[in-house]
Amino acid sequence: MAMSKPHVTHYYDIHGLVTVQSETRLPELEAFRVANLREAPTIRVRHGKPFALNGAARRVHYDDGLGSLRFTIDVAFADTIDVAASPLLASSPHVLYTNVVEPILRWTFVEKGFALVHGACVAWGDDAYLITARTDTGKTTTILRLLDNEPGWRFLSDDLTLLAPDGRVLMYPKPLTISRHTVSSVRAAALTRRERMTLGIQSRLHSRSGRRFGLLLARTRLPMATTNAVTQLFVPPPKYDVRRLIPGASLIREARLAGMIVIERGDDGEIELDQESALEILMSNCEDAFGFPPYSTIREFLYLTGRGDLRPVECDIVASALQGRRAVLLRSGTRDWWQQIPAIAGCRPGNKTHEPRRAWVEDRDPDLALVPIAVSGSSD
């Protein structure tokens, strides 16, 4: 008689702010994996049929309507946010996280007093610099080239960064989505021959243009959520831990926001941004990052709570974090943004007048258990 596969539950603790219990492994949260949780999780994810309300004050259901093979979620909001996902999503964990769990996390963090903003973040000493892009162009390559060529810089995040109102920045080290161009721009990316061979197909399918086309189709009545899940089940995005791409890269758990840099293609130059402009760019990029189905259907259930609308709360958190910090629009026709960032930050390794200050957290933390994984995203 065949033995049934043992049930495994995965636990994640994100900076002690939000905890997740999931029947499906969520590779994007691997850095926050723990052996168990001391209390009931903030978010519980399982796969199977929708559950009873169980005292939940609110509930939202999404169904692509394709029968047994479809993208379906059922979310009940109570002391614990319960998510029931269809078997398709259990088999496509990168989509389960990016398109279901991450939007829930975004607004749950706001309730905890933090904002999950769309931007990369690197630190020099304990000074953190948030890097975002108007068109999501070149951000990942810029971060990797900076870490590869400028000793002393440390990594906090590439895609999403946790901001506190007082300017504290907490690491959110999701794996990086790469392309052939990204790999060719770093010197010692530790990819196998097979990974390099499949990278061309993966990066074409999961490119910026591919994501834009998918978002365009999402405005139609086509079942794009299911299509996306099936596509990424068979062709996972090329996602890798930063230490696979930059061996020896340093990570830091927490730093203090010193400035924000917006990178953009165009005639070379720097333009100082006022706080209102910087806030508008960052919030616009945040909303764009959460545009794929089923977000448009479930978003009101996420930000309209019993305590009111969370959108102005999120905006206030970000505005407070940016208050008094320099914001720069950095244009380049040759995409050499990484070479200009140290000058904007006022530091250069080896310059004795700008030695990095002691960081809040040492970069060789043994708990930073990051591994190469494949998850959803778009390369830049």
Short mmCIF file of C-alpha atoms in Angstrom, two decimals, residues 178-180 194-207 231 234-238 379:
data_model
loop_
_atom_site.label_atom_id
_atom_site.label_comp_id
_atom_site.label_asym_id
_atom_site.label_seq_id
_atom_site.Cartn_x
_atom_site.Cartn_y
_atom_site.Cartn_z
CA ILE A 178 17.13 38.60 -13.87
CA SER A 179 17.68 38.59 -17.61
CA ARG A 180 20.59 37.80 -19.91
CA ARG A 194 21.60 24.78 -17.71
CA GLU A 195 20.37 27.89 -15.91
CA ARG A 196 22.15 30.10 -18.43
CA MET A 197 20.72 28.11 -21.34
CA THR A 198 17.12 28.45 -20.12
CA LEU A 199 17.54 32.08 -19.12
CA GLY A 200 16.82 33.36 -22.63
CA ILE A 201 13.39 31.74 -22.78
CA GLN A 202 12.54 32.69 -19.19
CA SER A 203 13.59 36.30 -19.49
CA ARG A 204 11.69 36.77 -22.76
CA LEU A 205 8.49 35.41 -21.25
CA HIS A 206 8.86 37.29 -17.96
CA SER A 207 10.30 40.51 -19.36
CA THR A 231 2.39 29.78 -17.52
CA PHE A 234 5.67 25.39 -16.56
CA VAL A 235 8.11 28.28 -17.11
CA PRO A 236 9.06 29.78 -13.75
CA PRO A 237 10.60 33.26 -13.79
CA PRO A 238 14.41 33.44 -13.53
CA SER A 379 13.27 41.53 -14.81
#
